[in-house]
mmCIF file of C-alpha atoms in Angstrom:
data_model
loop_
_atom_site.group_PDB
_atom_site.id
_atom_site.type_symbol
_atom_site.label_atom_id
_atom_site.label_comp_id
_atom_site.label_asym_id
_atom_site.label_seq_id
_atom_site.Cartn_x
_atom_site.Cartn_y
_atom_site.Cartn_z
ATOM 1 C CA MET O 1 -11.474 -33.356 -11.289
ATOM 2 C CA SER O 2 -9.115 -34.787 -8.675
ATOM 3 C CA LEU O 3 -9.361 -32.783 -5.459
ATOM 4 C CA PRO O 4 -6.627 -32.588 -2.821
ATOM 5 C CA VAL O 5 -7.548 -34.560 0.289
ATOM 6 C CA PRO O 6 -6.637 -33.808 3.913
ATOM 7 C CA THR O 7 -4.209 -36.735 4.079
ATOM 8 C CA MET O 8 -2.045 -35.226 1.301
ATOM 9 C CA PRO O 9 0.979 -33.192 2.443
ATOM 10 C CA ALA O 10 0.071 -29.526 2.806
ATOM 11 C CA PRO O 11 2.002 -27.340 0.360
ATOM 12 C CA PRO O 12 4.330 -24.616 1.614
ATOM 13 C CA VAL O 13 2.982 -21.105 2.053
ATOM 14 C CA GLY O 14 4.696 -17.946 0.853
ATOM 15 C CA VAL O 15 3.634 -14.610 2.323
ATOM 16 C CA VAL O 16 4.389 -11.381 0.465
ATOM 17 C CA GLY O 17 4.186 -8.488 2.892
ATOM 18 C CA LEU O 18 5.011 -9.118 6.535
ATOM 19 C CA GLY O 19 3.118 -6.291 8.241
ATOM 20 C CA GLN O 20 0.275 -6.837 10.672
ATOM 21 C CA LEU O 21 -1.801 -9.194 8.512
ATOM 22 C CA GLY O 22 0.988 -10.953 6.649
ATOM 23 C CA GLY O 23 3.239 -11.190 9.680
ATOM 24 C CA SER O 24 0.405 -12.499 11.826
ATOM 25 C CA LEU O 25 -0.561 -15.080 9.201
ATOM 26 C CA ALA O 26 3.019 -16.286 8.812
ATOM 27 C CA ALA O 27 3.419 -16.592 12.583
ATOM 28 C CA ALA O 28 0.105 -18.452 12.953
ATOM 29 C CA LEU O 29 1.022 -20.912 10.197
ATOM 30 C CA VAL O 30 4.463 -21.564 11.689
ATOM 31 C CA ALA O 31 2.730 -22.335 14.999
ATOM 32 C CA ALA O 32 0.391 -24.719 13.139
ATOM 33 C CA GLY O 33 3.358 -26.615 11.673
ATOM 34 C CA ARG O 34 3.151 -25.295 8.116
ATOM 35 C CA GLU O 35 6.281 -24.589 6.094
ATOM 36 C CA VAL O 36 6.299 -20.807 5.638
ATOM 37 C CA SER O 37 8.452 -18.458 3.576
ATOM 38 C CA GLY O 38 8.040 -14.725 3.340
ATOM 39 C CA TRP O 39 9.254 -11.500 1.827
ATOM 40 C CA ASP O 40 8.870 -7.813 2.571
ATOM 41 C CA VAL O 41 10.600 -4.745 1.168
ATOM 42 C CA ASP O 42 11.228 -3.606 4.766
ATOM 43 C CA PRO O 43 14.359 -5.230 6.251
ATOM 44 C CA ALA O 44 12.974 -4.785 9.779
ATOM 45 C CA ALA O 45 9.827 -6.737 8.857
ATOM 46 C CA ARG O 46 11.953 -9.508 7.330
ATOM 47 C CA GLU O 47 14.104 -9.688 10.461
ATOM 48 C CA ALA O 48 11.054 -9.847 12.744
ATOM 49 C CA ALA O 49 9.499 -12.636 10.657
ATOM 50 C CA ALA O 50 12.716 -14.632 10.638
ATOM 51 C CA ALA O 51 12.802 -14.442 14.438
ATOM 52 C CA ARG O 52 9.354 -16.095 14.456
ATOM 53 C CA GLY O 53 10.501 -19.033 12.333
ATOM 54 C CA VAL O 54 9.687 -17.765 8.839
ATOM 55 C CA ARG O 55 12.206 -18.558 6.100
ATOM 56 C CA VAL O 56 12.891 -15.221 4.465
ATOM 57 C CA GLY O 57 13.556 -15.220 0.741
ATOM 58 C CA ARG O 58 12.303 -14.295 -2.719
ATOM 59 C CA GLU O 59 11.586 -17.889 -3.789
ATOM 60 C CA LEU O 60 7.941 -18.703 -3.071
ATOM 61 C CA GLY O 61 5.690 -21.615 -3.970
ATOM 62 C CA GLY O 62 2.715 -23.710 -2.917
ATOM 63 C CA VAL O 63 0.143 -21.153 -1.812
ATOM 64 C CA VAL O 64 1.381 -17.576 -2.141
ATOM 65 C CA VAL O 65 -0.457 -14.959 -0.092
ATOM 66 C CA LEU O 66 -0.393 -11.276 -1.068
ATOM 67 C CA ALA O 67 -0.565 -9.280 2.172
ATOM 68 C CA VAL O 68 0.205 -5.829 0.812
ATOM 69 C CA PRO O 69 -1.779 -2.545 0.616
ATOM 70 C CA LEU O 70 -4.437 -2.515 -2.094
ATOM 71 C CA PRO O 71 -2.570 -0.150 -4.458
ATOM 72 C CA ALA O 72 0.441 -2.490 -4.429
ATOM 73 C CA THR O 73 -1.438 -5.754 -5.020
ATOM 74 C CA ALA O 74 -1.081 -5.839 -8.808
ATOM 75 C CA THR O 75 2.724 -5.493 -8.647
ATOM 76 C CA ALA O 76 3.364 -7.418 -5.411
ATOM 77 C CA LEU O 77 5.002 -10.368 -7.211
ATOM 78 C CA ASP O 78 7.361 -8.243 -9.306
ATOM 79 C CA GLY O 79 10.979 -9.210 -8.675
ATOM 80 C CA LEU O 80 10.069 -12.422 -6.837
ATOM 81 C CA ASP O 81 10.767 -15.994 -7.951
ATOM 82 C CA VAL O 82 7.305 -17.563 -7.761
ATOM 83 C CA ASP O 83 6.602 -21.142 -8.784
ATOM 84 C CA PRO O 84 4.549 -20.882 -12.014
ATOM 85 C CA ASP O 85 2.115 -23.488 -10.661
ATOM 86 C CA ALA O 86 1.614 -21.774 -7.285
ATOM 87 C CA THR O 87 -1.869 -20.884 -6.130
ATOM 88 C CA VAL O 88 -2.064 -17.157 -5.355
ATOM 89 C CA THR O 89 -4.486 -15.584 -2.901
ATOM 90 C CA ASP O 90 -4.645 -12.208 -1.182
ATOM 91 C CA LEU O 91 -5.851 -10.514 2.006
ATOM 92 C CA GLY O 92 -7.213 -7.321 0.470
ATOM 93 C CA SER O 93 -10.331 -5.634 1.837
ATOM 94 C CA VAL O 94 -11.813 -5.114 -1.665
ATOM 95 C CA LYS O 95 -12.210 -7.970 -4.110
ATOM 96 C CA VAL O 96 -13.720 -6.872 -7.448
ATOM 97 C CA PRO O 97 -10.799 -4.573 -8.440
ATOM 98 C CA VAL O 98 -8.240 -7.185 -7.340
ATOM 99 C CA LEU O 99 -10.041 -9.860 -9.360
ATOM 100 C CA ALA O 100 -9.942 -7.533 -12.370
ATOM 101 C CA SER O 101 -6.182 -6.985 -12.054
ATOM 102 C CA VAL O 102 -4.447 -9.900 -10.340
ATOM 103 C CA GLY O 103 -7.167 -12.373 -11.297
ATOM 104 C CA ALA O 104 -6.989 -11.381 -14.940
ATOM 105 C CA ALA O 105 -3.207 -11.843 -14.940
ATOM 106 C CA LEU O 106 -3.154 -15.183 -13.114
ATOM 107 C CA GLY O 107 -6.398 -16.753 -14.330
ATOM 108 C CA GLY O 108 -7.484 -19.876 -12.470
ATOM 109 C CA ARG O 109 -4.410 -19.739 -10.226
ATOM 110 C CA PHE O 110 -5.886 -16.814 -8.271
ATOM 111 C CA VAL O 111 -8.320 -17.108 -5.353
ATOM 112 C CA GLY O 112 -9.379 -13.812 -3.795
ATOM 113 C CA GLY O 113 -9.513 -13.696 -0.010
ATOM 114 C CA HIS O 114 -10.184 -11.313 2.863
ATOM 115 C CA PRO O 115 -9.892 -12.154 6.560
ATOM 116 C CA MET O 116 -12.214 -10.031 8.688
ATOM 117 C CA ALA O 117 -9.516 -9.352 11.237
ATOM 118 C CA GLY O 118 -6.991 -6.670 12.027
ATOM 119 C CA THR O 119 -6.915 -3.621 14.230
ATOM 120 C CA GLU O 120 -6.267 0.100 13.831
ATOM 121 C CA ARG O 121 -2.554 -0.686 14.193
ATOM 122 C CA SER O 122 -0.306 -1.564 11.253
ATOM 123 C CA GLY O 123 3.215 -2.723 10.486
ATOM 124 C CA HIS O 124 5.240 -5.697 11.667
ATOM 125 C CA GLY O 125 5.148 -4.425 15.243
ATOM 126 C CA ALA O 126 1.417 -5.239 15.319
ATOM 127 C CA THR O 127 1.968 -8.932 14.530
ATOM 128 C CA ASP O 128 -0.258 -11.270 16.535
ATOM 129 C CA PRO O 129 -0.261 -15.059 15.853
ATOM 130 C CA GLY O 130 -3.793 -15.241 17.318
ATOM 131 C CA LEU O 131 -5.200 -12.466 15.122
ATOM 132 C CA PHE O 132 -7.292 -14.781 12.943
ATOM 133 C CA ARG O 133 -8.530 -17.159 15.629
ATOM 134 C CA GLY O 134 -12.306 -17.426 15.257
ATOM 135 C CA ALA O 135 -12.428 -14.737 12.551
ATOM 136 C CA ARG O 136 -14.466 -15.046 9.353
ATOM 137 C CA TRP O 137 -12.268 -15.335 6.248
ATOM 138 C CA ALA O 138 -14.056 -14.565 2.974
ATOM 139 C CA LEU O 139 -12.752 -16.688 0.108
ATOM 140 C CA CYS O 140 -13.975 -15.947 -3.402
ATOM 141 C CA LEU O 141 -15.494 -18.726 -5.463
ATOM 142 C CA GLU O 142 -16.077 -17.330 -8.955
ATOM 143 C CA PRO O 143 -17.350 -19.308 -11.977
ATOM 144 C CA GLY O 144 -13.758 -19.682 -13.187
ATOM 145 C CA THR O 145 -12.206 -20.496 -9.800
ATOM 146 C CA ASP O 146 -10.322 -23.799 -9.682
ATOM 147 C CA LEU O 147 -11.946 -25.607 -6.754
ATOM 148 C CA ARG O 148 -8.715 -27.480 -6.023
ATOM 149 C CA ARG O 149 -6.886 -24.210 -5.550
ATOM 150 C CA TRP O 150 -9.804 -22.769 -3.544
ATOM 151 C CA LEU O 151 -9.473 -25.686 -1.135
ATOM 152 C CA ARG O 152 -5.742 -25.100 -0.738
ATOM 153 C CA ALA O 153 -6.388 -21.442 0.090
ATOM 154 C CA ALA O 154 -9.159 -22.502 2.489
ATOM 155 C CA GLU O 155 -6.730 -24.816 4.288
ATOM 156 C CA VAL O 156 -4.403 -21.870 4.889
ATOM 157 C CA ALA O 157 -7.239 -19.890 6.486
ATOM 158 C CA LEU O 158 -8.353 -22.844 8.603
ATOM 159 C CA ASP O 159 -4.790 -23.533 9.762
ATOM 160 C CA ALA O 160 -4.575 -19.889 10.890
ATOM 161 C CA GLY O 161 -7.621 -20.469 13.109
ATOM 162 C CA ALA O 162 -10.226 -18.737 10.934
ATOM 163 C CA GLU O 163 -13.589 -19.894 9.602
ATOM 164 C CA VAL O 164 -14.014 -19.742 5.816
ATOM 165 C CA VAL O 165 -16.979 -17.962 4.196
ATOM 166 C CA PRO O 166 -17.446 -18.849 0.492
ATOM 167 C CA VAL O 167 -18.508 -15.755 -1.488
ATOM 168 C CA THR O 168 -18.259 -14.137 -4.887
ATOM 169 C CA ALA O 169 -16.163 -10.986 -5.207
ATOM 170 C CA ALA O 170 -19.218 -8.809 -5.865
ATOM 171 C CA GLU O 171 -21.120 -10.252 -2.891
ATOM 172 C CA HIS O 172 -18.112 -9.681 -0.680
ATOM 173 C CA ASP O 173 -17.724 -6.043 -1.666
ATOM 174 C CA ASP O 174 -21.404 -5.294 -1.081
ATOM 175 C CA ALA O 175 -21.321 -6.947 2.348
ATOM 176 C CA VAL O 176 -18.111 -5.404 3.670
ATOM 177 C CA ALA O 177 -19.189 -1.947 2.516
ATOM 178 C CA ALA O 178 -21.942 -2.158 5.142
ATOM 179 C CA VAL O 179 -19.995 -3.725 8.008
ATOM 180 C CA SER O 180 -16.449 -2.459 7.495
ATOM 181 C CA HIS O 181 -16.039 0.390 5.034
ATOM 182 C CA VAL O 182 -18.938 2.589 6.168
ATOM 183 C CA PRO O 183 -17.976 2.091 9.847
ATOM 184 C CA HIS O 184 -14.564 3.578 9.017
ATOM 185 C CA LEU O 185 -16.262 6.629 7.506
ATOM 186 C CA LEU O 186 -18.654 6.947 10.441
ATOM 187 C CA ALA O 187 -15.783 6.691 12.919
ATOM 188 C CA ALA O 188 -13.953 9.465 11.095
ATOM 189 C CA ALA O 189 -17.097 11.626 11.004
ATOM 190 C CA LEU O 190 -17.795 11.096 14.702
ATOM 191 C CA ALA O 191 -14.219 11.960 15.655
ATOM 192 C CA ALA O 192 -14.179 15.061 13.449
ATOM 193 C CA ALA O 193 -17.550 16.268 14.798
ATOM 194 C CA ALA O 194 -16.398 15.767 18.379
ATOM 195 C CA GLY O 195 -13.277 17.766 17.584
ATOM 196 C CA GLU O 196 -15.480 20.625 16.404
ATOM 197 C CA ALA O 197 -17.452 20.414 19.667
ATOM 198 C CA GLY O 198 -14.350 21.584 21.510
ATOM 199 C CA PRO O 199 -11.917 20.493 24.220
ATOM 200 C CA LEU O 200 -14.612 20.005 26.888
ATOM 201 C CA ALA O 201 -16.386 17.411 24.753
ATOM 202 C CA LEU O 202 -13.152 15.537 24.091
ATOM 203 C CA ALA O 203 -12.249 15.666 27.796
ATOM 204 C CA LEU O 204 -15.593 14.064 28.685
ATOM 205 C CA ALA O 205 -15.416 11.385 25.974
ATOM 206 C CA ALA O 206 -15.633 7.884 27.425
ATOM 207 C CA GLY O 207 -16.459 4.335 26.335
ATOM 208 C CA SER O 208 -19.057 4.952 23.641
ATOM 209 C CA PHE O 209 -16.875 7.552 21.936
ATOM 210 C CA ARG O 210 -13.772 5.372 22.250
ATOM 211 C CA ASP O 211 -15.508 2.314 20.769
ATOM 212 C CA GLY O 212 -17.232 4.308 18.048
ATOM 213 C CA THR O 213 -14.036 6.002 16.871
ATOM 214 C CA ARG O 214 -11.434 3.232 17.371
ATOM 215 C CA VAL O 215 -10.852 2.591 13.671
ATOM 216 C CA ALA O 216 -10.439 6.314 13.005
ATOM 217 C CA GLY O 217 -6.916 5.734 14.321
ATOM 218 C CA SER O 218 -6.100 3.567 11.293
ATOM 219 C CA ASP O 219 -3.589 4.695 8.674
ATOM 220 C CA PRO O 220 -5.546 7.283 6.596
ATOM 221 C CA ALA O 221 -3.891 6.187 3.351
ATOM 222 C CA LEU O 222 -4.964 2.569 3.856
ATOM 223 C CA VAL O 223 -8.537 3.565 4.723
ATOM 224 C CA THR O 224 -8.772 5.928 1.753
ATOM 225 C CA ALA O 225 -7.575 3.215 -0.633
ATOM 226 C CA MET O 226 -10.129 0.826 0.823
ATOM 227 C CA VAL O 227 -13.207 3.035 0.573
ATOM 228 C CA GLU O 228 -12.267 4.488 -2.819
ATOM 229 C CA GLY O 229 -11.531 0.999 -4.143
ATOM 230 C CA ASN O 230 -15.094 0.007 -3.208
ATOM 231 C CA ALA O 231 -16.747 3.350 -3.926
ATOM 232 C CA GLY O 232 -20.040 2.157 -5.425
ATOM 233 C CA PRO O 233 -21.076 -0.334 -2.714
ATOM 234 C CA THR O 234 -19.770 1.991 0.017
ATOM 235 C CA ALA O 235 -21.853 4.919 -1.272
ATOM 236 C CA ALA O 236 -24.944 2.694 -1.394
ATOM 237 C CA ALA O 237 -24.348 1.435 2.149
ATOM 238 C CA LEU O 238 -23.766 4.983 3.401
ATOM 239 C CA ALA O 239 -27.075 6.045 1.828
ATOM 240 C CA ARG O 240 -28.830 3.353 3.849
ATOM 241 C CA VAL O 241 -27.239 4.729 7.021
ATOM 242 C CA ARG O 242 -28.423 8.252 6.162
ATOM 243 C CA ALA O 243 -31.939 6.893 5.639
ATOM 244 C CA GLN O 244 -31.820 5.261 9.066
ATOM 245 C CA LEU O 245 -30.760 8.547 10.672
ATOM 246 C CA ASP O 246 -33.866 10.204 9.201
ATOM 247 C CA ARG O 247 -36.170 7.814 11.120
ATOM 248 C CA PRO O 248 -37.764 8.938 14.405
ATOM 249 C CA TRP O 249 -35.111 8.451 17.015
ATOM 250 C CA PRO O 250 -37.064 5.974 19.195
ATOM 251 C CA GLU O 251 -37.626 3.767 16.119
ATOM 252 C CA LEU O 252 -33.959 3.982 15.135
ATOM 253 C CA VAL O 253 -32.713 3.134 18.631
ATOM 254 C CA ALA O 254 -35.093 0.172 18.896
ATOM 255 C CA ALA O 255 -34.208 -1.177 15.439
ATOM 256 C CA GLY O 256 -30.483 -0.981 16.068
ATOM 257 C CA HIS O 257 -30.810 -2.589 19.482
ATOM 258 C CA ALA O 258 -32.813 -5.466 17.992
ATOM 259 C CA VAL O 259 -30.110 -6.258 15.457
ATOM 260 C CA ARG O 260 -27.218 -6.037 17.930
ATOM 261 C CA SER O 261 -28.950 -7.992 20.690
ATOM 262 C CA ALA O 262 -30.029 -10.891 18.476
ATOM 263 C CA VAL O 263 -27.731 -13.874 19.078
ATOM 264 C CA PRO O 264 -28.780 -16.696 16.727
ATOM 265 C CA GLY O 265 -27.660 -20.218 17.466
ATOM 266 C CA ARG O 266 -25.544 -22.313 15.148
ATOM 267 C CA ARG O 267 -26.685 -25.431 13.323
ATOM 268 C CA PRO O 268 -23.900 -27.812 12.208
ATOM 269 C CA VAL O 269 -23.907 -28.699 8.518
ATOM 270 C CA ARG O 270 -21.915 -30.836 6.112
ATOM 271 C CA VAL O 271 -21.599 -29.406 2.595
ATOM 272 C CA PRO O 272 -20.316 -31.167 -0.547
ATOM 273 C CA LEU O 273 -17.335 -29.744 -2.418
ATOM 274 C CA ASP O 274 -19.549 -28.066 -4.959
ATOM 275 C CA ARG O 275 -19.605 -24.381 -5.911
ATOM 276 C CA PRO O 276 -23.386 -23.778 -5.587
ATOM 277 C CA ALA O 277 -23.542 -25.599 -2.248
ATOM 278 C CA LEU O 278 -20.557 -23.734 -0.840
ATOM 279 C CA LEU O 279 -21.904 -20.358 -1.959
ATOM 280 C CA ALA O 280 -25.309 -21.195 -0.467
ATOM 281 C CA LEU O 281 -23.551 -21.770 2.863
ATOM 282 C CA GLY O 282 -21.923 -18.345 2.707
ATOM 283 C CA ARG O 283 -25.108 -16.575 1.608
ATOM 284 C CA ALA O 284 -26.932 -18.099 4.569
ATOM 285 C CA GLY O 285 -24.449 -16.444 6.929
ATOM 286 C CA GLY O 286 -22.557 -19.646 7.642
ATOM 287 C CA ALA O 287 -18.920 -20.667 7.514
ATOM 288 C CA VAL O 288 -16.641 -23.653 6.953
ATOM 289 C CA THR O 289 -14.752 -24.886 9.998
ATOM 290 C CA ARG O 290 -13.230 -28.178 8.862
ATOM 291 C CA ARG O 291 -12.055 -29.813 5.666
ATOM 292 C CA LEU O 292 -12.964 -33.443 4.961
ATOM 293 C CA ALA O 293 -12.194 -35.610 1.924
ATOM 294 C CA ALA O 294 -15.325 -34.988 -0.165
ATOM 295 C CA PHE O 295 -17.130 -32.527 2.115
ATOM 296 C CA VAL O 296 -16.561 -29.603 4.411
ATOM 297 C CA GLU O 297 -18.085 -29.190 7.835
ATOM 298 C CA GLY O 298 -19.367 -25.901 9.147
ATOM 299 C CA TRP O 299 -22.404 -24.127 10.486
ATOM 300 C CA VAL O 300 -25.278 -21.861 9.524
ATOM 301 C CA PRO O 301 -27.258 -19.551 11.831
ATOM 302 C CA GLU O 302 -30.441 -21.024 13.230
ATOM 303 C CA ALA O 303 -33.586 -19.186 12.184
#
C-alpha cells in the first residue's frame, strides 16, 4: 500500500456546516495555508466564512468534513457535488451510529472523527480559529479503515492545531460517555436542583456552581441528540457516577481529588504507520502530534 507522504501536496478540504466547529475548522485551516471550501444552508454562515477566506460553494473534494448536528449527518452530502474519490470525515460527538450510517454508505472512504473542543455556544458567531489548538481529536481506525485516508484526515486535525488520538468507534463512545456526555447530564441536574433550592441559592451561586453548570447552557436539542445517540455507554457511565455518590463522602472527595490533581508527564514516542501500533498509542492515553514519512511522532503519559 502506497501511503501519502508529508512532501506530497495536501489535498483541499471541504467543510459542510459552518457553525462553531465547522467555521472554526475552516478558519484554522485557512490560517494554516490549506485550500478550503465550505457550504452551509444558512446564508449568514456562508457569508461569515467567505469573509474569513473560505471559498463558498457546493463543489467539494479532497477531504470533506461533515460538521453538522448528529441527526443531519447521514444526509449532509445531499445536494452537494462531492468528488467520488474524496475522503469523508466528521466531527460528531458519537461514532458508532455514524459509522453504521455514513460509514456503511461510503465504505473505506469514511473516517470517523471527533475533536474534543467546543463550548456551550453554537452557530457561526461562535467561530474561533484557535478552538482546536492543543485539543485531542479522536480519529477512528476500524478494521476496514483505509490507512491512507486516515492519514489525510489526521493531517487536517494536525493542521488545525489538534493532537490526534487513534481509537475505534466503540472505544470512543465508551470513553466520551464518561468525560463528556455524563458531565452534560450532571450539569443539567445540578442547575435544575439549584433552581428548586430557590432564588437565594441562585443569588449566592459562585465559581463552583458556574464551572459545574457551564455546559448546561448548551443547545438542549444538540445535547439530547448526543446523549440519546450514545445511550448505552452513557447509562453505564452514569451508573458508575451513582455508585461513587454512594461512597462515604470523605472517601469520595479524596478519590476525586487524587484523579484531578494527578499530572502525569509525557514521554515522546515514534509509532509506525500500523493499525495495532496506532491504536495502542491511543489506548495508552497518548496522541499523535506530527506526521513523518513512515512514522508518526507523539507522546504517551509517563507511569
